[in-house]
Amino acid sequence: MRKQRFLALPTAAAATIIGATALTPAVAAPTAGQAATPAFHNTADFNGDGYPDLAVSADTAAVGEVDRAGMISVQYGSATGLRDKAALISRDTAGVPGEPARDQPFGRISGQGDVDHDGYTDLLVRDTQGLLMLRGGKDGLTGRDSGQIKHGSRTPDGSYLSPDKAAVGDVTGDGVPDILTTASENGFDHKLAVFQGPFNFATDKPAAVQIRHVNKLDDLRVMALFVADMTGDGIADVVATGFYGGVVYKGGPAGLTPVGVVKGHNTGTFGDVNGDGFQDFIGAEGLYMDKEGGRIHVTYGGPKMARALSDVLTYNQDSPGVPGVAEKDDRWGQALTAGDTDGDGYADVVVGAPWETGTDATATHQSGSITLLRGSASGITGTGSKALTQNSAGIPSTSERLDHFGAATTLLDANKDGKPELYVSGYGEDAYKGRVWKLKTDATGVTGTGATSYSLSDLGGPAGRTHFGWGFGNGTAVVF
């Protein structure tokens, strides 16, 4: 295990703001600890009908005669749940820039949110040219009026944008969502770029740009970005993670102010696991190349954030009550999602381990699993936790070599009945054709009873090696 180091936390005066226009006053802050707690973060409604929708990556799907060009499937929610057919978006879709190209994957989802502030969720996709924004509307995602933040374009301070990392949230407190991404000078992503909303799709320009030099000021090289209101003031905060941990930046009209630290590398999620009204950050590290095969860390939200990495709570498969055994290369934590699965008022955490191997290593090498950890008044607990695989009762199919079940996870209440469903992907299923499973929830949390599954071809898309389920729009995506 690598030795952890502490991260310096400079004052707000060190932030550099470039090209910023006058901001409207911040929205009124709720009473501390009483902030409204969303059931699930970053839920999408691309067509504005009030039902949550689900976007899924299939980044090696064939587009017409072009192999391994990639696409995204978009399923729209309804009173009966997600629809059985999907809208399919690729570079062959009208309005999407470029042409389908072999071995140039399209469709790796980076985030989602209403970046143009028109009432419809927009989808952010990593593209060979940078960050592509698919615009939502009354007809959902169609490719029309797509926007783009191009890789290598210059910021006002002379940095080069490297927008392969992105997140969406109102970090300036003006009521309009902003786009968070990264910029660099020498090949390392050591600056945070805040593209202040609303984003203008006609000009590909934000209302303003804020830059924070995190390498120089915070000793951080950014690997991933996450956004939620952890401090309970009604303004979104930013978690930026690096090799040795990460920094929590408090959002506000004057820029990003570091207020705490977290552990975690590439994957993370938010949820109120102890029910105190503040969003907590759950991040993962050590997914492979160490003997534990992955661990997760919980940083509690609130007015006072963790000031040292030693203050962050850590769990792995050897923690009391957690099923399984911590083993090298399990990648326990490669996928994370959180929400109240059992209706007790506490967010639970679903941990994906897509490289988990069953008892018969010959037959189940990297078949994958998920683990449910329950929330409680004292935070995450091993009590009532459970592990599920494709061999669990009720779950379709069978655990087989290289299925990678648990590669991506997300909780979604697509029919708005108050009971979320857990969507789990296995992009390696059926020789990398890929599959998504829908698991129901009950008083015990996630259950295999009544589970269903489907592939991209079941939704009207192509068959073959599509890697369907590489990532979800409102969940964690594969980032390796």
C-alpha angles and dihedrals in degrees: 000000000000118000112255121227130202121251121229116242111208126193125269091254090074093067116109117213118196128187094355120158126206112294129217116243117281118263116264112276119237120234109283112267092013099080114136107264114217115222092227132006127245096004110180131224103178096172098038097235094129096252122107117249132206129222118195129191121232097172099173098044118131116250107206107305094344113099122214094007096130138221145194126239118212119198117190123218123237142167087283096044131257113356119251094235126057139208107243119213126190139142085281090064114105110259096022110114121240134021131274109273131188115252093004099110117217124193110047101148118222103178147309141231143124096284095165092045095231097129097262127099115245125207125229116210131183109238134181087254097047132272116354119199117206109203122229123220144151089297092046122235109350106152092251118141092002116185131211140201102201123222111246097019115139129253122212091265093054098258122139118239116236101181100177086115119058144157135175131225144116099270094157095057097232095119094254122106117246131205117237118202140143138263134191145193104197106021097285121105097234101142132070116218118200111200099200115221150280094059112210108225092191094060101022088234134125125222089255142337129237122192129196119188098219097173095056096036104032105022090240136136106194120236100164141003131217130178132202138122102268097160096053098234096120094254122104118249128208129233112198116185131199140171096293101032135295148263131244111221118198111224124229143138092272094056139267118328121193110234106160149352137251139188121235140093123206107353134049146143141188133240140144096248096169098040097236094130095256126107114244125207119232113192134174134218140162091046091159140352092058133080095250094059092216141339135197129224130206122210112187119227124229141105090297113053127195109284098194133035089237088067093064118097118237132204134179137162090281093058116113112282095004110125121235134027127279105246136167116272097012089123089213102185100026085124123035133176132161137200142122102286098166101041097242096122096254125103114243124207125230113203120198121210105181094174095051112130123211128226092281102059092184093060102030106036105154092351090143141219144207129226126206115211115190125227122226143167087279094046128250113008134185089222110111094005119146141184124221133192135168086273092061117110113278098010112120122240129016134273107262138166115296096359090132093205106187096036091131131011137184138168117225136170095205096170095039095233092137094253114100125215123219115228115202126183133207106188092184095056115126096009093317095312085123134214141210124216126204113210123189126226131223140158089303093053119242117014135186091217110115094004119161134189141198143182132220091263089056087061093052097269131120125289126225130063101348104143086226107191098032086140144345128230096231100034140046121304132206107270104177 
